[in-house]
PDB file of C-alpha atoms in Angstrom:
ATOM      1  CA  ASN A  25      89.345 119.188  88.325  1.00  0.00           C
ATOM      2  CA  SER A  26      88.173 119.052  91.897  1.00  0.00           C
ATOM      3  CA  LYS A  27      84.444 119.103  91.031  1.00  0.00           C
ATOM      4  CA  ASN A  28      84.890 115.983  88.938  1.00  0.00           C
ATOM      5  CA  GLU A  29      87.043 114.472  91.691  1.00  0.00           C
ATOM      6  CA  GLN A  30      84.247 115.062  94.193  1.00  0.00           C
ATOM      7  CA  LYS A  31      81.683 113.474  91.842  1.00  0.00           C
ATOM      8  CA  PHE A  32      84.003 110.495  91.482  1.00  0.00           C
ATOM      9  CA  VAL A  33      84.342 110.182  95.271  1.00  0.00           C
ATOM     10  CA  ASP A  34      80.582 110.462  95.761  1.00  0.00           C
ATOM     11  CA  TYR A  35      79.957 107.859  93.051  1.00  0.00           C
ATOM     12  CA  ASN A  36      82.374 105.433  94.656  1.00  0.00           C
ATOM     13  CA  LYS A  37      80.790 105.965  98.054  1.00  0.00           C
ATOM     14  CA  ILE A  38      77.532 104.830  96.469  1.00  0.00           C
ATOM     15  CA  ASN A  39      79.311 101.826  94.975  1.00  0.00           C
ATOM     16  CA  PHE A  40      80.769 101.006  98.376  1.00  0.00           C
ATOM     17  CA  TYR A  41      77.298 100.439  99.760  1.00  0.00           C
ATOM     18  CA  LYS A  42      75.981  98.804  96.583  1.00  0.00           C
ATOM     19  CA  TYR A  43      78.731  96.194  96.328  1.00  0.00           C
ATOM     20  CA  THR A  44      79.476  94.599  99.676  1.00  0.00           C
ATOM     21  CA  ASN A  45      80.174  90.903  99.111  1.00  0.00           C
ATOM     22  CA  LEU A  46      82.556  88.764  97.096  1.00  0.00           C
ATOM     23  CA  LEU A  47      79.880  87.624  94.637  1.00  0.00           C
ATOM     24  CA  ASP A  48      79.222  91.257  93.674  1.00  0.00           C
ATOM     25  CA  PHE A  49      82.926  91.901  93.191  1.00  0.00           C
ATOM     26  CA  LYS A  50      83.383  88.689  91.195  1.00  0.00           C
ATOM     27  CA  ASP A  51      80.540  89.782  88.922  1.00  0.00           C
ATOM     28  CA  ILE A  52      82.248  93.160  88.368  1.00  0.00           C
ATOM     29  CA  LEU A  53      85.588  91.572  87.499  1.00  0.00           C
ATOM     30  CA  THR A  54      83.958  89.046  85.192  1.00  0.00           C
ATOM     31  CA  LYS A  55      82.074  91.739  83.273  1.00  0.00           C
ATOM     32  CA  LEU A  56      85.007  94.153  83.035  1.00  0.00           C
ATOM     33  CA  ASN A  57      87.696  91.502  82.427  1.00  0.00           C
ATOM     34  CA  PRO A  58      90.439  94.031  83.334  1.00  0.00           C
ATOM     35  CA  LYS A  59      94.102  93.630  82.381  1.00  0.00           C
ATOM     36  CA  CYS A  60      95.014  94.648  85.927  1.00  0.00           C
ATOM     37  CA  VAL A  61      93.586  96.113  89.143  1.00  0.00           C
ATOM     38  CA  ILE A  62      95.091  99.308  90.538  1.00  0.00           C
ATOM     39  CA  SER A  63      94.304 100.218  94.141  1.00  0.00           C
ATOM     40  CA  SER A  64      95.262 103.169  96.347  1.00  0.00           C
ATOM     41  CA  GLY A  65      94.327 101.299  99.522  1.00  0.00           C
ATOM     42  CA  GLY A  66      91.541 101.660 102.052  1.00  0.00           C
ATOM     43  CA  LYS A  67      89.564  98.819 103.603  1.00  0.00           C
ATOM     44  CA  PHE A  68      87.111  98.840 100.699  1.00  0.00           C
ATOM     45  CA  SER A  69      89.876  97.604  98.385  1.00  0.00           C
ATOM     46  CA  PHE A  70      90.819  94.518 100.399  1.00  0.00           C
ATOM     47  CA  LYS A  71      88.130  92.166  99.053  1.00  0.00           C
ATOM     48  CA  ILE A  72      88.327  93.093  95.401  1.00  0.00           C
ATOM     49  CA  VAL A  73      92.155  93.175  95.248  1.00  0.00           C
ATOM     50  CA  ASN A  74      92.495  89.730  96.805  1.00  0.00           C
ATOM     51  CA  LEU A  75      89.689  88.327  94.664  1.00  0.00           C
ATOM     52  CA  ALA A  76      91.508  89.651  91.598  1.00  0.00           C
ATOM     53  CA  LYS A  77      94.648  87.815  92.707  1.00  0.00           C
ATOM     54  CA  ILE A  78      92.709  84.569  93.142  1.00  0.00           C
ATOM     55  CA  ILE A  79      91.549  84.728  89.510  1.00  0.00           C
ATOM     56  CA  ASN A  80      95.067  85.671  88.346  1.00  0.00           C
ATOM     57  CA  ILE A  81      94.542  89.366  87.566  1.00  0.00           C
ATOM     58  CA  PRO A  82      97.764  91.367  88.189  1.00  0.00           C
ATOM     59  CA  CYS A  83      97.419  93.928  90.993  1.00  0.00           C
ATOM     60  CA  TYR A  84      99.276  97.212  91.512  1.00  0.00           C
ATOM     61  CA  LEU A  85      99.099  99.179  94.749  1.00  0.00           C
ATOM     62  CA  LEU A  86      99.567 102.953  94.858  1.00  0.00           C
ATOM     63  CA  GLU A  87     100.744 104.118  98.264  1.00  0.00           C
ATOM     64  CA  PRO A  88     101.507 107.861  98.276  1.00  0.00           C
ATOM     65  CA  ASN A  89     102.158 108.145 102.017  1.00  0.00           C
ATOM     66  CA  TYR A  90     105.581 107.642 103.557  1.00  0.00           C
ATOM     67  CA  TYR A  91     104.153 105.153 106.041  1.00  0.00           C
ATOM     68  CA  PRO A  92     101.991 102.562 104.280  1.00  0.00           C
ATOM     69  CA  GLY A  93      98.357 101.996 105.141  1.00  0.00           C
ATOM     70  CA  LEU A  94      97.381  98.686 106.760  1.00  0.00           C
ATOM     71  CA  THR A  95      95.262  97.542 103.807  1.00  0.00           C
ATOM     72  CA  ASN A  96      98.085  98.057 101.335  1.00  0.00           C
ATOM     73  CA  ILE A  97     100.433  96.131 103.630  1.00  0.00           C
ATOM     74  CA  LEU A  98      97.989  93.209 103.658  1.00  0.00           C
ATOM     75  CA  ASN A  99      97.288  93.520  99.927  1.00  0.00           C
ATOM     76  CA  SER A 100     100.984  93.520  99.039  1.00  0.00           C
ATOM     77  CA  VAL A 101     101.174  89.717  98.789  1.00  0.00           C
ATOM     78  CA  ASP A 102     101.457  88.869  95.055  1.00  0.00           C
ATOM     79  CA  SER A 103     101.155  92.576  94.165  1.00  0.00           C
ATOM     80  CA  ILE A 104     103.511  95.211  92.821  1.00  0.00           C
ATOM     81  CA  VAL A 105     103.654  98.193  95.172  1.00  0.00           C
ATOM     82  CA  LEU A 106     104.370 101.686  93.818  1.00  0.00           C
ATOM     83  CA  SER A 107     105.478 103.700  96.819  1.00  0.00           C
ATOM     84  CA  PRO A 108     107.828 106.482  97.961  1.00  0.00           C
ATOM     85  CA  CYS A 109     108.140 105.099 101.516  1.00  0.00           C
ATOM     86  CA  SER A 110     111.690 103.757 101.212  1.00  0.00           C
ATOM     87  CA  ASN A 111     112.171 103.421 104.979  1.00  0.00           C
ATOM     88  CA  TYR A 112     109.318 100.927 105.283  1.00  0.00           C
ATOM     89  CA  TYR A 113     109.868  98.537 102.370  1.00  0.00           C
ATOM     90  CA  ASN A 114     110.207  95.691 104.858  1.00  0.00           C
ATOM     91  CA  LEU A 115     106.481  95.998 105.683  1.00  0.00           C
ATOM     92  CA  TYR A 116     105.518  94.880 102.185  1.00  0.00           C
ATOM     93  CA  ALA A 117     105.439  91.248 101.171  1.00  0.00           C
ATOM     94  CA  ASP A 118     106.334  91.550  97.498  1.00  0.00           C
ATOM     95  CA  LYS A 119     108.002  93.679  94.849  1.00  0.00           C
ATOM     96  CA  VAL A 120     108.219  97.414  95.557  1.00  0.00           C
ATOM     97  CA  ILE A 121     108.959 100.113  92.996  1.00  0.00           C
ATOM     98  CA  LYS A 122     109.854 103.575  94.280  1.00  0.00           C
ATOM     99  CA  TYR A 123     108.088 106.394  92.455  1.00  0.00           C
ATOM    100  CA  ASP A 124     107.388 110.091  92.842  1.00  0.00           C
ATOM    101  CA  ASN A 125     103.811 111.100  93.551  1.00  0.00           C
ATOM    102  CA  PRO A 126     101.997 112.817  90.667  1.00  0.00           C
ATOM    103  CA  ILE A 127     101.665 116.546  91.360  1.00  0.00           C
ATOM    104  CA  ARG A 128      99.840 119.440  89.722  1.00  0.00           C
ATOM    105  CA  ILE A 129     101.878 122.507  88.798  1.00  0.00           C
ATOM    106  CA  ASN A 130     100.566 125.685  87.182  1.00  0.00           C
ATOM    107  CA  HIS A 131     102.629 128.821  87.777  1.00  0.00           C
ATOM    108  CA  GLY A 132     100.534 131.014  85.497  1.00  0.00           C
ATOM    109  CA  LYS A 133      97.111 131.630  86.994  1.00  0.00           C
ATOM    110  CA  LYS A 134      96.788 133.675  90.203  1.00  0.00           C
ATOM    111  CA  LEU A 135      93.846 134.029  92.539  1.00  0.00           C
ATOM    112  CA  GLU A 136      92.328 137.481  92.155  1.00  0.00           C
ATOM    113  CA  ILE A 137      91.924 139.341  95.433  1.00  0.00           C
ATOM    114  CA  ASN A 138      91.296 142.993  96.214  1.00  0.00           C
ATOM    115  CA  THR A 139      93.413 143.947  99.193  1.00  0.00           C
ATOM    116  CA  TYR A 140      95.980 146.437 100.398  1.00  0.00           C
ATOM    117  CA  LYS A 141      97.511 143.855 102.746  1.00  0.00           C
ATOM    118  CA  LYS A 142     101.187 143.176 102.102  1.00  0.00           C
ATOM    119  CA  TYR A 143     101.307 139.526 103.183  1.00  0.00           C
ATOM    120  CA  LYS A 144      99.241 136.544 101.994  1.00  0.00           C
ATOM    121  CA  LEU A 145      98.688 133.506 104.211  1.00  0.00           C
ATOM    122  CA  PHE A 146      96.905 130.402 102.951  1.00  0.00           C
ATOM    123  CA  ILE A 147      95.424 127.967 105.464  1.00  0.00           C
ATOM    124  CA  SER A 148      94.399 124.600 104.035  1.00  0.00           C
ATOM    125  CA  SER A 149      92.471 122.427 106.455  1.00  0.00           C
ATOM    126  CA  GLY A 150      92.280 119.628 103.887  1.00  0.00           C
ATOM    127  CA  THR A 151      89.339 118.324 101.898  1.00  0.00           C
ATOM    128  CA  ASN A 152      87.311 117.294 104.945  1.00  0.00           C
ATOM    129  CA  GLY A 153      88.572 119.913 107.392  1.00  0.00           C
ATOM    130  CA  VAL A 154      90.573 119.471 110.602  1.00  0.00           C
ATOM    131  CA  PHE A 155      88.693 120.700 113.662  1.00  0.00           C
ATOM    132  CA  LYS A 156      91.684 121.767 115.776  1.00  0.00           C
ATOM    133  CA  LEU A 157      93.223 123.777 112.925  1.00  0.00           C
ATOM    134  CA  ASN A 158      89.951 125.499 112.028  1.00  0.00           C
ATOM    135  CA  LYS A 159      89.346 126.325 115.686  1.00  0.00           C
ATOM    136  CA  PHE A 160      92.838 127.804 116.039  1.00  0.00           C
ATOM    137  CA  ILE A 161      92.496 129.991 112.927  1.00  0.00           C
ATOM    138  CA  LEU A 162      89.017 131.225 113.866  1.00  0.00           C
ATOM    139  CA  LYS A 163      90.320 132.220 117.286  1.00  0.00           C
ATOM    140  CA  ASN A 164      93.270 134.151 115.824  1.00  0.00           C
ATOM    141  CA  ILE A 165      92.182 135.390 112.395  1.00  0.00           C
ATOM    142  CA  LYS A 166      91.605 138.967 113.583  1.00  0.00           C
ATOM    143  CA  ILE A 167      95.162 139.077 114.956  1.00  0.00           C
ATOM    144  CA  LEU A 168      96.476 137.974 111.560  1.00  0.00           C
ATOM    145  CA  GLU A 169      94.449 140.637 109.759  1.00  0.00           C
ATOM    146  CA  ASP A 170      95.596 143.322 112.194  1.00  0.00           C
ATOM    147  CA  ASN A 171      99.205 142.464 111.295  1.00  0.00           C
ATOM    148  CA  ASP A 172      98.914 143.318 107.598  1.00  0.00           C
ATOM    149  CA  ILE A 173      98.091 139.729 106.566  1.00  0.00           C
ATOM    150  CA  TYR A 174      95.386 138.757 104.094  1.00  0.00           C
ATOM    151  CA  VAL A 175      93.994 135.341 105.062  1.00  0.00           C
ATOM    152  CA  ILE A 176      92.917 132.763 102.489  1.00  0.00           C
ATOM    153  CA  TRP A 177      91.311 129.840 104.296  1.00  0.00           C
ATOM    154  CA  GLN A 178      90.070 126.490 103.011  1.00  0.00           C
ATOM    155  CA  THR A 179      87.972 125.100 105.857  1.00  0.00           C
ATOM    156  CA  GLY A 180      87.017 121.741 104.337  1.00  0.00           C
ATOM    157  CA  ILE A 181      83.865 120.499 102.644  1.00  0.00           C
ATOM    158  CA  ASN A 182      80.732 120.988 104.779  1.00  0.00           C
ATOM    159  CA  LYS A 183      82.684 123.046 107.339  1.00  0.00           C
ATOM    160  CA  ILE A 184      80.888 126.393 107.603  1.00  0.00           C
ATOM    161  CA  ILE A 185      82.788 129.156 109.417  1.00  0.00           C
ATOM    162  CA  ASP A 186      80.760 132.057 110.805  1.00  0.00           C
ATOM    163  CA  TYR A 187      83.202 134.849 110.005  1.00  0.00           C
ATOM    164  CA  LYS A 188      83.224 137.552 107.343  1.00  0.00           C
ATOM    165  CA  SER A 189      85.816 140.205 106.620  1.00  0.00           C
ATOM    166  CA  ILE A 190      87.170 142.211 103.701  1.00  0.00           C
ATOM    167  CA  ASN A 191      90.617 141.050 104.808  1.00  0.00           C
ATOM    168  CA  SER A 192      90.032 137.358 104.279  1.00  0.00           C
ATOM    169  CA  MET A 193      88.622 134.858 101.776  1.00  0.00           C
ATOM    170  CA  ILE A 194      87.040 131.805 103.370  1.00  0.00           C
ATOM    171  CA  LYS A 195      85.728 128.848 101.377  1.00  0.00           C
ATOM    172  CA  PRO A 196      85.051 125.170 102.076  1.00  0.00           C
ATOM    173  CA  TYR A 197      87.134 124.243  99.024  1.00  0.00           C
ATOM    174  CA  PHE A 198      89.170 125.980  96.327  1.00  0.00           C
ATOM    175  CA  ASN A 199      88.670 124.346  92.942  1.00  0.00           C
ATOM    176  CA  ASP A 200      91.842 125.864  91.485  1.00  0.00           C
ATOM    177  CA  ILE A 201      94.273 125.410  94.344  1.00  0.00           C
ATOM    178  CA  GLN A 202      97.290 126.295  92.179  1.00  0.00           C
ATOM    179  CA  SER A 203      96.017 129.861  91.745  1.00  0.00           C
ATOM    180  CA  VAL A 204      96.057 130.186  95.550  1.00  0.00           C
ATOM    181  CA  TYR A 205      99.585 128.795  95.827  1.00  0.00           C
ATOM    182  CA  ASN A 206     100.783 131.340  93.282  1.00  0.00           C
ATOM    183  CA  ILE A 207      99.998 134.301  95.569  1.00  0.00           C
ATOM    184  CA  SER A 208     100.810 132.726  98.952  1.00  0.00           C
ATOM    185  CA  ASP A 209     103.819 133.726 101.047  1.00  0.00           C
ATOM    186  CA  LEU A 210     103.271 130.889 103.507  1.00  0.00           C
ATOM    187  CA  VAL A 211     100.914 127.910 103.739  1.00  0.00           C
ATOM    188  CA  ILE A 212      99.583 126.264 106.880  1.00  0.00           C
ATOM    189  CA  THR A 213      98.305 122.787 106.107  1.00  0.00           C
ATOM    190  CA  THR A 214      97.942 119.290 107.531  1.00  0.00           C
ATOM    191  CA  GLY A 215     100.159 116.350 106.584  1.00  0.00           C
ATOM    192  CA  GLY A 216      98.596 115.157 103.337  1.00  0.00           C
ATOM    193  CA  VAL A 217     101.498 114.011 101.192  1.00  0.00           C
ATOM    194  CA  ASN A 218     100.202 115.327  97.857  1.00  0.00           C
ATOM    195  CA  THR A 219      99.686 118.852  99.214  1.00  0.00           C
ATOM    196  CA  LEU A 220     103.096 118.861 100.899  1.00  0.00           C
ATOM    197  CA  GLN A 221     104.905 117.743  97.759  1.00  0.00           C
ATOM    198  CA  GLU A 222     103.096 120.262  95.578  1.00  0.00           C
ATOM    199  CA  LEU A 223     104.053 123.093  97.946  1.00  0.00           C
ATOM    200  CA  ILE A 224     107.674 121.977  97.860  1.00  0.00           C
ATOM    201  CA  GLN A 225     107.601 122.146  94.050  1.00  0.00           C
ATOM    202  CA  TYR A 226     106.179 125.668  94.329  1.00  0.00           C
ATOM    203  CA  ASN A 227     108.994 126.499  96.768  1.00  0.00           C
ATOM    204  CA  ILE A 228     106.487 127.821  99.309  1.00  0.00           C
ATOM    205  CA  PRO A 229     107.394 127.600 103.029  1.00  0.00           C
ATOM    206  CA  ILE A 230     105.106 125.215 104.907  1.00  0.00           C
ATOM    207  CA  ILE A 231     103.824 125.018 108.459  1.00  0.00           C
ATOM    208  CA  SER A 232     102.399 121.527 108.879  1.00  0.00           C
ATOM    209  CA  ILE A 233      99.898 120.687 111.613  1.00  0.00           C
ATOM    210  CA  PRO A 234      99.255 116.965 111.051  1.00  0.00           C
ATOM    211  CA  SER A 235      95.857 115.479 111.763  1.00  0.00           C
ATOM    212  CA  ASN A 236      95.773 113.143 114.775  1.00  0.00           C
ATOM    213  CA  ASN A 237      92.997 111.053 113.245  1.00  0.00           C
ATOM    214  CA  THR A 238      95.053 109.322 110.543  1.00  0.00           C
ATOM    215  CA  LYS A 239      95.854 105.609 110.689  1.00  0.00           C
ATOM    216  CA  HIS A 240      99.339 104.957 112.118  1.00  0.00           C
ATOM    217  CA  ASP A 241      99.874 108.760 112.224  1.00  0.00           C
ATOM    218  CA  HIS A 242     100.836 108.736 108.543  1.00  0.00           C
ATOM    219  CA  HIS A 243     100.497 112.558 108.408  1.00  0.00           C
ATOM    220  CA  ILE A 244     103.306 112.812 110.936  1.00  0.00           C
ATOM    221  CA  HIS A 245     105.422 110.290 109.007  1.00  0.00           C
ATOM    222  CA  ASN A 246     104.857 112.318 105.817  1.00  0.00           C
ATOM    223  CA  VAL A 247     106.075 115.521 107.459  1.00  0.00           C
ATOM    224  CA  ILE A 248     109.112 113.894 109.062  1.00  0.00           C
ATOM    225  CA  ALA A 249     110.144 112.268 105.777  1.00  0.00           C
ATOM    226  CA  LEU A 250     109.861 115.525 103.846  1.00  0.00           C
ATOM    227  CA  LYS A 251     111.483 117.613 106.570  1.00  0.00           C
ATOM    228  CA  ASN A 252     114.566 115.436 106.260  1.00  0.00           C
ATOM    229  CA  SER A 253     114.933 116.550 102.637  1.00  0.00           C
ATOM    230  CA  ILE A 254     113.851 120.188 102.762  1.00  0.00           C
ATOM    231  CA  GLU A 255     114.317 122.970 105.303  1.00  0.00           C
ATOM    232  CA  LYS A 256     111.141 124.925 104.573  1.00  0.00           C
ATOM    233  CA  VAL A 257     108.810 122.542 106.413  1.00  0.00           C
ATOM    234  CA  ILE A 258     107.959 123.530 110.003  1.00  0.00           C
ATOM    235  CA  PHE A 259     106.242 120.823 112.034  1.00  0.00           C
ATOM    236  CA  ILE A 260     103.815 121.883 114.789  1.00  0.00           C
ATOM    237  CA  LYS A 261     102.067 119.173 116.797  1.00  0.00           C
ATOM    238  CA  HIS A 262     100.210 121.295 119.380  1.00  0.00           C
ATOM    239  CA  LEU A 263      98.250 124.543 118.994  1.00  0.00           C
ATOM    240  CA  ASP A 264      97.875 125.520 122.646  1.00  0.00           C
ATOM    241  CA  ASP A 265     100.875 127.884 122.810  1.00  0.00           C
ATOM    242  CA  SER A 266      99.528 131.443 123.205  1.00  0.00           C
ATOM    243  CA  ASN A 267     102.557 132.851 121.365  1.00  0.00           C
ATOM    244  CA  LEU A 268     102.212 130.553 118.358  1.00  0.00           C
ATOM    245  CA  ILE A 269     100.118 132.962 116.310  1.00  0.00           C
ATOM    246  CA  TYR A 270     102.796 135.644 116.687  1.00  0.00           C
ATOM    247  CA  ASP A 271     105.479 133.175 115.615  1.00  0.00           C
ATOM    248  CA  ILE A 272     103.403 132.472 112.502  1.00  0.00           C
ATOM    249  CA  ILE A 273     103.083 136.202 111.799  1.00  0.00           C
ATOM    250  CA  ASN A 274     106.856 136.620 112.058  1.00  0.00           C
ATOM    251  CA  ILE A 275     107.449 133.685 109.709  1.00  0.00           C
ATOM    252  CA  VAL A 276     105.030 135.047 107.085  1.00  0.00           C
ATOM    253  CA  LYS A 277     106.695 138.469 107.124  1.00  0.00           C
ATOM    254  CA  LYS A 278     110.222 137.063 107.112  1.00  0.00           C
ATOM    255  CA  GLU A 279     109.532 134.771 104.138  1.00  0.00           C
ATOM    256  CA  LYS A 280     107.859 137.533 102.140  1.00  0.00           C
ATOM    257  CA  ASP A 281     110.621 140.035 102.838  1.00  0.00           C
ATOM    258  CA  ASN A 282     113.338 137.474 102.012  1.00  0.00           C
ATOM    259  CA  LYS A 283     111.561 136.669  98.755  1.00  0.00           C
ATOM    260  CA  ASN A 284     111.505 140.370  97.854  1.00  0.00           C
ATOM    261  CA  ILE A 285     115.230 140.697  98.605  1.00  0.00           C
ATOM    262  CA  ILE A 286     116.073 137.720  96.376  1.00  0.00           C
ATOM    263  CA  HIS A 287     113.791 139.035  93.645  1.00  0.00           C
ATOM    264  CA  ASN A 288     115.481 142.454  93.751  1.00  0.00           C
ATOM    265  CA  ILE A 289     118.950 140.871  93.635  1.00  0.00           C
ATOM    266  CA  ASN A 290     117.981 138.826  90.579  1.00  0.00           C
ATOM    267  CA  ASP A 291     116.558 141.894  88.850  1.00  0.00           C
ATOM    268  CA  ASN A 292     119.782 143.822  89.494  1.00  0.00           C
ATOM    269  CA  GLU A 293     121.874 140.957  88.099  1.00  0.00           C
ATOM    270  CA  LEU A 294     119.926 141.151  84.850  1.00  0.00           C
TER     271      LEU A 294
END
């Protein structure tokens, strides 16, 4: 669960500062004597992965993004890479195995909300929050509410939004994100590959506003790769169009109404 995930992240941040040189990493590997080292990338992994190779410990690299991170490219020498990014295999030095990212699916539980609004819009600004997306939603949230839309908004950890309304639910982080998906007619999110793939499995239409702060624009690569395989991903790079919020409103209503039509057809067929 996400609380445990956050504890794990915090713990590893502490370890990052505690272990900073090769002697520390060598001591860890000697004590643990692991059968293999599995890394998901990041500059922190470079030293320990390559040290593991030097002492003949097999290394596996997990790269969920469709454009690989620089550290995983460098680490790929004498490693097995598990990656979905088929268009960029040439960037890796060694064996690559294509795999599907692990995703969490739970169609049962639904977020409990008390509203008369017909449409439900979920905005996910990621774990850490994306400033431009949060700014855009804060500027336009009243317009959304005035158009019969209930807004569920994940702002990101430590991102406090000064706005309260009976027509919205605003939190830094939702621990049970699947319960939110289960009531959403449309999701606005960034370009994180795990979120995008989960939403596709839920068959929820997606508006993606990729973060500009990712290395090699891997959010944009994620969206482009997925958009090639599914039609329900809408890619928006800029938020300065004054009519954009009204386009979003129209999309929410269209998707909800289409879903109701399909549901009614299926009921009649039974």
